[in-house]
């Protein structure tokens, strides 16, 4: 008979700590959206959350760690939804699908996204570790998609999953930076830009038949 392993019950202190963290994050999300990242202070955040300033610092040592924590969960949801609705095959369709989903997220609030990207690229500590793990998980998945495309005969062989992921990452990040450098993030323009670079970096096999999506676009 199988034994069900139950997770240990959370203490009242743990529950209270999680609730306080949730309140802080909700306030941060609202203040960043209303006033912008640069103009929002930890003191203002504590006041809006109804907690002591010292308590806010116990949960988040600085504003950059708060920013990344506020959006890490949302970005993860976008990734999960995009992966869950991924086309079955055609690597170009798959990568465009992923890139478009993430770019749409950043395009919702370009000003806030600029702050998020700037902080996320150079943040250290626990918040930085979370971002690195999330990014590596995403890139490993992309590398696996590219390897599967090689095995299906869609694109030419790649050196390693890591090399493939690194190539994708450079184009993906360039698309974000280029898009956020404009007043409004033109998602489709940047998706097309990244798609063009990916096709050059991961060329088709000579005998591979065009996808219906691409064939329709060439008529």
PDB file of C-alpha atoms in Angstrom:
ATOM      1  CA  UNK A   1       0.000   0.000   0.000  1.00  0.00           C
ATOM      2  CA  UNK A   2       1.418   3.338  -1.080  1.00  0.00           C
ATOM      3  CA  UNK A   3       2.142   5.853   1.612  1.00  0.00           C
ATOM      4  CA  UNK A   4       1.133   9.452   0.942  1.00  0.00           C
ATOM      5  CA  UNK A   5       3.778  11.917   1.981  1.00  0.00           C
ATOM      6  CA  UNK A   6       2.194  15.073   3.312  1.00  0.00           C
ATOM      7  CA  UNK A   7       3.965  18.385   3.302  1.00  0.00           C
ATOM      8  CA  UNK A   8       4.623  19.738   6.788  1.00  0.00           C
ATOM      9  CA  UNK A   9       2.051  22.266   7.923  1.00  0.00           C
ATOM     10  CA  UNK A  10       3.163  25.868   7.801  1.00  0.00           C
ATOM     11  CA  UNK A  11       3.498  27.684  11.050  1.00  0.00           C
ATOM     12  CA  UNK A  12       1.497  30.788  11.777  1.00  0.00           C
ATOM     13  CA  UNK A  13       4.690  32.819  11.457  1.00  0.00           C
ATOM     14  CA  UNK A  14       5.418  31.377   8.009  1.00  0.00           C
ATOM     15  CA  UNK A  15       1.891  32.101   6.832  1.00  0.00           C
ATOM     16  CA  UNK A  16       2.083  35.665   8.124  1.00  0.00           C
ATOM     17  CA  UNK A  17       5.437  36.162   6.427  1.00  0.00           C
ATOM     18  CA  UNK A  18       4.052  34.967   3.084  1.00  0.00           C
ATOM     19  CA  UNK A  19       0.999  37.200   3.422  1.00  0.00           C
ATOM     20  CA  UNK A  20       3.163  40.237   4.183  1.00  0.00           C
ATOM     21  CA  UNK A  21       5.366  39.495   1.178  1.00  0.00           C
ATOM     22  CA  UNK A  22       2.286  39.206  -1.033  1.00  0.00           C
ATOM     23  CA  UNK A  23       0.972  42.572   0.210  1.00  0.00           C
ATOM     24  CA  UNK A  24       4.322  44.234  -0.506  1.00  0.00           C
ATOM     25  CA  UNK A  25       4.469  42.818  -4.030  1.00  0.00           C
ATOM     26  CA  UNK A  26       0.924  43.934  -4.834  1.00  0.00           C
ATOM     27  CA  UNK A  27       1.693  47.456  -3.633  1.00  0.00           C
ATOM     28  CA  UNK A  28       4.955  47.498  -5.581  1.00  0.00           C
ATOM     29  CA  UNK A  29       3.214  46.417  -8.773  1.00  0.00           C
ATOM     30  CA  UNK A  30       0.636  49.197  -8.387  1.00  0.00           C
ATOM     31  CA  UNK A  31       3.136  51.936  -7.474  1.00  0.00           C
ATOM     32  CA  UNK A  32       5.547  50.990 -10.269  1.00  0.00           C
ATOM     33  CA  UNK A  33       2.674  51.129 -12.739  1.00  0.00           C
ATOM     34  CA  UNK A  34       1.232  54.400 -11.387  1.00  0.00           C
ATOM     35  CA  UNK A  35       4.410  56.389 -10.698  1.00  0.00           C
ATOM     36  CA  UNK A  36       7.193  54.529 -12.470  1.00  0.00           C
ATOM     37  CA  UNK A  37      10.041  52.525 -11.026  1.00  0.00           C
ATOM     38  CA  UNK A  38      12.485  55.392 -10.574  1.00  0.00           C
ATOM     39  CA  UNK A  39      10.059  57.593  -8.650  1.00  0.00           C
ATOM     40  CA  UNK A  40       8.836  54.876  -6.314  1.00  0.00           C
ATOM     41  CA  UNK A  41      10.657  54.701  -2.975  1.00  0.00           C
ATOM     42  CA  UNK A  42      10.785  51.951  -0.388  1.00  0.00           C
ATOM     43  CA  UNK A  43       9.336  54.379   2.158  1.00  0.00           C
ATOM     44  CA  UNK A  44       6.367  55.074  -0.111  1.00  0.00           C
ATOM     45  CA  UNK A  45       5.944  51.366  -0.663  1.00  0.00           C
ATOM     46  CA  UNK A  46       5.908  50.636   3.071  1.00  0.00           C
ATOM     47  CA  UNK A  47       3.278  53.325   3.602  1.00  0.00           C
ATOM     48  CA  UNK A  48       1.085  52.018   0.793  1.00  0.00           C
ATOM     49  CA  UNK A  49       1.429  48.463   2.116  1.00  0.00           C
ATOM     50  CA  UNK A  50       0.585  49.516   5.665  1.00  0.00           C
ATOM     51  CA  UNK A  51       3.749  47.976   7.098  1.00  0.00           C
ATOM     52  CA  UNK A  52       6.880  49.297   8.788  1.00  0.00           C
ATOM     53  CA  UNK A  53       9.793  50.333   6.563  1.00  0.00           C
ATOM     54  CA  UNK A  54      12.068  47.922   8.405  1.00  0.00           C
ATOM     55  CA  UNK A  55       9.685  45.065   7.629  1.00  0.00           C
ATOM     56  CA  UNK A  56       9.791  45.910   3.936  1.00  0.00           C
ATOM     57  CA  UNK A  57      13.589  45.775   3.973  1.00  0.00           C
ATOM     58  CA  UNK A  58      13.518  42.408   5.741  1.00  0.00           C
ATOM     59  CA  UNK A  59      11.627  40.975   2.794  1.00  0.00           C
ATOM     60  CA  UNK A  60      13.432  42.886   0.058  1.00  0.00           C
ATOM     61  CA  UNK A  61      16.901  44.375   0.706  1.00  0.00           C
ATOM     62  CA  UNK A  62      16.593  46.909  -2.119  1.00  0.00           C
ATOM     63  CA  UNK A  63      14.234  48.194  -4.772  1.00  0.00           C
ATOM     64  CA  UNK A  64      15.784  46.196  -7.615  1.00  0.00           C
ATOM     65  CA  UNK A  65      15.173  42.882  -5.843  1.00  0.00           C
ATOM     66  CA  UNK A  66      11.578  43.989  -5.268  1.00  0.00           C
ATOM     67  CA  UNK A  67      11.141  44.836  -8.958  1.00  0.00           C
ATOM     68  CA  UNK A  68      12.371  41.471 -10.181  1.00  0.00           C
ATOM     69  CA  UNK A  69      10.312  39.593  -7.586  1.00  0.00           C
ATOM     70  CA  UNK A  70       7.178  41.523  -8.584  1.00  0.00           C
ATOM     71  CA  UNK A  71       7.455  40.428 -12.203  1.00  0.00           C
ATOM     72  CA  UNK A  72       9.190  37.046 -11.954  1.00  0.00           C
ATOM     73  CA  UNK A  73       5.901  35.258 -11.301  1.00  0.00           C
ATOM     74  CA  UNK A  74       4.123  37.035 -14.173  1.00  0.00           C
ATOM     75  CA  UNK A  75       6.895  36.245 -16.629  1.00  0.00           C
ATOM     76  CA  UNK A  76       6.853  32.617 -15.533  1.00  0.00           C
ATOM     77  CA  UNK A  77       3.105  32.439 -16.229  1.00  0.00           C
ATOM     78  CA  UNK A  78       3.644  33.892 -19.716  1.00  0.00           C
ATOM     79  CA  UNK A  79       6.318  31.280 -20.421  1.00  0.00           C
ATOM     80  CA  UNK A  80       4.167  28.413 -19.153  1.00  0.00           C
ATOM     81  CA  UNK A  81       1.202  29.510 -21.275  1.00  0.00           C
ATOM     82  CA  UNK A  82       3.389  29.942 -24.361  1.00  0.00           C
ATOM     83  CA  UNK A  83       5.004  26.533 -23.921  1.00  0.00           C
ATOM     84  CA  UNK A  84       1.620  24.944 -23.294  1.00  0.00           C
ATOM     85  CA  UNK A  85       0.305  26.281 -26.632  1.00  0.00           C
ATOM     86  CA  UNK A  86       3.462  25.622 -28.644  1.00  0.00           C
ATOM     87  CA  UNK A  87       3.014  24.370 -32.249  1.00  0.00           C
ATOM     88  CA  UNK A  88       3.803  20.659 -32.575  1.00  0.00           C
ATOM     89  CA  UNK A  89       6.561  21.167 -35.140  1.00  0.00           C
ATOM     90  CA  UNK A  90       8.381  23.680 -37.393  1.00  0.00           C
ATOM     91  CA  UNK A  91      11.076  25.298 -35.269  1.00  0.00           C
ATOM     92  CA  UNK A  92      10.567  28.724 -36.802  1.00  0.00           C
ATOM     93  CA  UNK A  93       6.890  28.719 -35.887  1.00  0.00           C
ATOM     94  CA  UNK A  94       7.759  27.509 -32.384  1.00  0.00           C
ATOM     95  CA  UNK A  95      10.388  30.167 -31.730  1.00  0.00           C
ATOM     96  CA  UNK A  96       8.231  32.952 -33.146  1.00  0.00           C
ATOM     97  CA  UNK A  97       5.438  31.784 -30.838  1.00  0.00           C
ATOM     98  CA  UNK A  98       7.685  31.985 -27.766  1.00  0.00           C
ATOM     99  CA  UNK A  99       9.271  35.307 -28.694  1.00  0.00           C
ATOM    100  CA  UNK A 100       5.925  36.913 -29.502  1.00  0.00           C
ATOM    101  CA  UNK A 101       4.423  35.871 -26.167  1.00  0.00           C
ATOM    102  CA  UNK A 102       7.287  37.345 -24.152  1.00  0.00           C
ATOM    103  CA  UNK A 103       7.530  40.508 -26.245  1.00  0.00           C
ATOM    104  CA  UNK A 104       3.795  41.096 -25.788  1.00  0.00           C
ATOM    105  CA  UNK A 105       4.403  41.015 -22.038  1.00  0.00           C
ATOM    106  CA  UNK A 106       7.133  43.658 -22.240  1.00  0.00           C
ATOM    107  CA  UNK A 107       5.079  45.781 -24.653  1.00  0.00           C
ATOM    108  CA  UNK A 108       2.265  46.284 -22.129  1.00  0.00           C
ATOM    109  CA  UNK A 109       4.274  48.884 -20.201  1.00  0.00           C
ATOM    110  CA  UNK A 110       7.485  49.847 -22.043  1.00  0.00           C
ATOM    111  CA  UNK A 111       8.669  52.285 -19.361  1.00  0.00           C
ATOM    112  CA  UNK A 112       8.373  49.727 -16.593  1.00  0.00           C
ATOM    113  CA  UNK A 113       9.846  47.019 -18.810  1.00  0.00           C
ATOM    114  CA  UNK A 114      12.926  49.158 -19.444  1.00  0.00           C
ATOM    115  CA  UNK A 115      13.531  49.358 -15.710  1.00  0.00           C
ATOM    116  CA  UNK A 116      12.888  45.642 -15.299  1.00  0.00           C
ATOM    117  CA  UNK A 117      15.309  44.640 -18.066  1.00  0.00           C
ATOM    118  CA  UNK A 118      17.997  47.049 -16.889  1.00  0.00           C
ATOM    119  CA  UNK A 119      17.841  45.787 -13.323  1.00  0.00           C
ATOM    120  CA  UNK A 120      17.452  42.122 -14.239  1.00  0.00           C
ATOM    121  CA  UNK A 121      20.598  42.067 -16.382  1.00  0.00           C
ATOM    122  CA  UNK A 122      22.909  43.084 -13.550  1.00  0.00           C
ATOM    123  CA  UNK A 123      21.162  42.226 -10.288  1.00  0.00           C
ATOM    124  CA  UNK A 124      23.054  40.111  -7.746  1.00  0.00           C
ATOM    125  CA  UNK A 125      22.009  38.163  -4.654  1.00  0.00           C
ATOM    126  CA  UNK A 126      18.972  35.896  -4.250  1.00  0.00           C
ATOM    127  CA  UNK A 127      16.860  37.880  -6.739  1.00  0.00           C
ATOM    128  CA  UNK A 128      19.610  37.570  -9.327  1.00  0.00           C
ATOM    129  CA  UNK A 129      19.861  33.834  -8.702  1.00  0.00           C
ATOM    130  CA  UNK A 130      16.125  33.424  -9.345  1.00  0.00           C
ATOM    131  CA  UNK A 131      16.410  35.251 -12.671  1.00  0.00           C
ATOM    132  CA  UNK A 132      19.436  33.199 -13.724  1.00  0.00           C
ATOM    133  CA  UNK A 133      17.691  29.926 -12.931  1.00  0.00           C
ATOM    134  CA  UNK A 134      14.564  31.031 -14.800  1.00  0.00           C
ATOM    135  CA  UNK A 135      16.601  32.159 -17.819  1.00  0.00           C
ATOM    136  CA  UNK A 136      18.662  28.963 -17.910  1.00  0.00           C
ATOM    137  CA  UNK A 137      15.531  26.812 -17.720  1.00  0.00           C
ATOM    138  CA  UNK A 138      14.017  28.754 -20.613  1.00  0.00           C
ATOM    139  CA  UNK A 139      17.163  28.586 -22.747  1.00  0.00           C
ATOM    140  CA  UNK A 140      17.629  24.877 -22.110  1.00  0.00           C
ATOM    141  CA  UNK A 141      14.072  24.367 -23.356  1.00  0.00           C
ATOM    142  CA  UNK A 142      14.802  26.395 -26.496  1.00  0.00           C
ATOM    143  CA  UNK A 143      17.991  24.431 -27.086  1.00  0.00           C
ATOM    144  CA  UNK A 144      16.018  21.184 -26.807  1.00  0.00           C
ATOM    145  CA  UNK A 145      13.486  22.474 -29.346  1.00  0.00           C
ATOM    146  CA  UNK A 146      16.331  23.202 -31.758  1.00  0.00           C
ATOM    147  CA  UNK A 147      17.814  19.751 -31.219  1.00  0.00           C
ATOM    148  CA  UNK A 148      14.417  18.162 -31.888  1.00  0.00           C
ATOM    149  CA  UNK A 149      14.170  20.216 -35.098  1.00  0.00           C
ATOM    150  CA  UNK A 150      17.539  18.806 -36.171  1.00  0.00           C
ATOM    151  CA  UNK A 151      16.292  15.274 -35.502  1.00  0.00           C
ATOM    152  CA  UNK A 152      13.173  15.966 -37.612  1.00  0.00           C
ATOM    153  CA  UNK A 153      15.405  17.127 -40.450  1.00  0.00           C
ATOM    154  CA  UNK A 154      14.112  20.714 -40.366  1.00  0.00           C
ATOM    155  CA  UNK A 155      17.391  22.526 -39.757  1.00  0.00           C
ATOM    156  CA  UNK A 156      21.071  21.793 -40.109  1.00  0.00           C
ATOM    157  CA  UNK A 157      22.892  20.167 -37.156  1.00  0.00           C
ATOM    158  CA  UNK A 158      23.887  22.292 -34.157  1.00  0.00           C
ATOM    159  CA  UNK A 159      27.069  21.933 -32.116  1.00  0.00           C
ATOM    160  CA  UNK A 160      25.479  21.623 -28.671  1.00  0.00           C
ATOM    161  CA  UNK A 161      22.266  22.627 -26.909  1.00  0.00           C
ATOM    162  CA  UNK A 162      24.241  25.295 -25.036  1.00  0.00           C
ATOM    163  CA  UNK A 163      25.630  26.785 -28.267  1.00  0.00           C
ATOM    164  CA  UNK A 164      22.161  26.827 -29.786  1.00  0.00           C
ATOM    165  CA  UNK A 165      20.643  28.463 -26.702  1.00  0.00           C
ATOM    166  CA  UNK A 166      23.387  31.090 -26.649  1.00  0.00           C
ATOM    167  CA  UNK A 167      22.693  31.986 -30.269  1.00  0.00           C
ATOM    168  CA  UNK A 168      18.985  32.278 -29.625  1.00  0.00           C
ATOM    169  CA  UNK A 169      19.549  34.350 -26.470  1.00  0.00           C
ATOM    170  CA  UNK A 170      21.687  36.939 -28.262  1.00  0.00           C
ATOM    171  CA  UNK A 171      19.009  37.546 -30.915  1.00  0.00           C
ATOM    172  CA  UNK A 172      16.136  37.427 -28.412  1.00  0.00           C
ATOM    173  CA  UNK A 173      17.806  39.958 -26.119  1.00  0.00           C
ATOM    174  CA  UNK A 174      18.727  42.217 -29.034  1.00  0.00           C
ATOM    175  CA  UNK A 175      15.055  42.236 -30.051  1.00  0.00           C
ATOM    176  CA  UNK A 176      13.995  43.282 -26.541  1.00  0.00           C
ATOM    177  CA  UNK A 177      16.568  46.074 -26.320  1.00  0.00           C
ATOM    178  CA  UNK A 178      15.737  47.332 -29.811  1.00  0.00           C
ATOM    179  CA  UNK A 179      12.014  47.236 -29.118  1.00  0.00           C
ATOM    180  CA  UNK A 180      12.294  49.014 -25.776  1.00  0.00           C
ATOM    181  CA  UNK A 181      14.513  51.724 -27.276  1.00  0.00           C
ATOM    182  CA  UNK A 182      11.407  53.042 -29.052  1.00  0.00           C
ATOM    183  CA  UNK A 183       8.536  54.911 -27.329  1.00  0.00           C
ATOM    184  CA  UNK A 184       6.271  51.947 -28.067  1.00  0.00           C
ATOM    185  CA  UNK A 185       7.390  48.334 -28.404  1.00  0.00           C
ATOM    186  CA  UNK A 186       6.412  47.151 -31.908  1.00  0.00           C
ATOM    187  CA  UNK A 187       6.029  43.453 -31.175  1.00  0.00           C
ATOM    188  CA  UNK A 188       5.531  42.129 -34.709  1.00  0.00           C
ATOM    189  CA  UNK A 189       8.425  44.179 -36.052  1.00  0.00           C
ATOM    190  CA  UNK A 190      10.790  42.759 -33.443  1.00  0.00           C
ATOM    191  CA  UNK A 191       9.466  39.211 -33.869  1.00  0.00           C
ATOM    192  CA  UNK A 192      10.201  39.464 -37.608  1.00  0.00           C
ATOM    193  CA  UNK A 193      13.649  40.881 -36.837  1.00  0.00           C
ATOM    194  CA  UNK A 194      14.532  37.996 -34.522  1.00  0.00           C
ATOM    195  CA  UNK A 195      13.003  35.461 -36.920  1.00  0.00           C
ATOM    196  CA  UNK A 196      15.257  36.684 -39.729  1.00  0.00           C
ATOM    197  CA  UNK A 197      18.377  36.362 -37.561  1.00  0.00           C
ATOM    198  CA  UNK A 198      17.394  32.896 -36.345  1.00  0.00           C
ATOM    199  CA  UNK A 199      16.865  31.626 -39.896  1.00  0.00           C
ATOM    200  CA  UNK A 200      20.351  32.752 -40.842  1.00  0.00           C
ATOM    201  CA  UNK A 201      21.895  31.233 -37.709  1.00  0.00           C
ATOM    202  CA  UNK A 202      19.871  27.992 -37.874  1.00  0.00           C
ATOM    203  CA  UNK A 203      19.394  27.392 -41.625  1.00  0.00           C
ATOM    204  CA  UNK A 204      16.986  24.838 -43.048  1.00  0.00           C
ATOM    205  CA  UNK A 205      18.099  21.545 -44.448  1.00  0.00           C
ATOM    206  CA  UNK A 206      18.246  21.826 -48.233  1.00  0.00           C
ATOM    207  CA  UNK A 207      15.542  19.200 -48.711  1.00  0.00           C
ATOM    208  CA  UNK A 208      13.146  20.560 -46.053  1.00  0.00           C
ATOM    209  CA  UNK A 209       9.685  21.556 -47.262  1.00  0.00           C
ATOM    210  CA  UNK A 210       8.383  24.997 -46.282  1.00  0.00           C
ATOM    211  CA  UNK A 211       5.795  25.159 -43.527  1.00  0.00           C
ATOM    212  CA  UNK A 212       2.241  26.146 -44.447  1.00  0.00           C
ATOM    213  CA  UNK A 213       2.758  29.423 -42.561  1.00  0.00           C
ATOM    214  CA  UNK A 214       5.819  30.384 -44.606  1.00  0.00           C
ATOM    215  CA  UNK A 215       4.473  29.094 -47.924  1.00  0.00           C
ATOM    216  CA  UNK A 216       1.306  31.159 -47.512  1.00  0.00           C
ATOM    217  CA  UNK A 217       3.364  34.238 -46.798  1.00  0.00           C
ATOM    218  CA  UNK A 218       5.330  33.858 -50.028  1.00  0.00           C
ATOM    219  CA  UNK A 219       2.264  33.685 -52.309  1.00  0.00           C
TER     220      UNK A 219
END
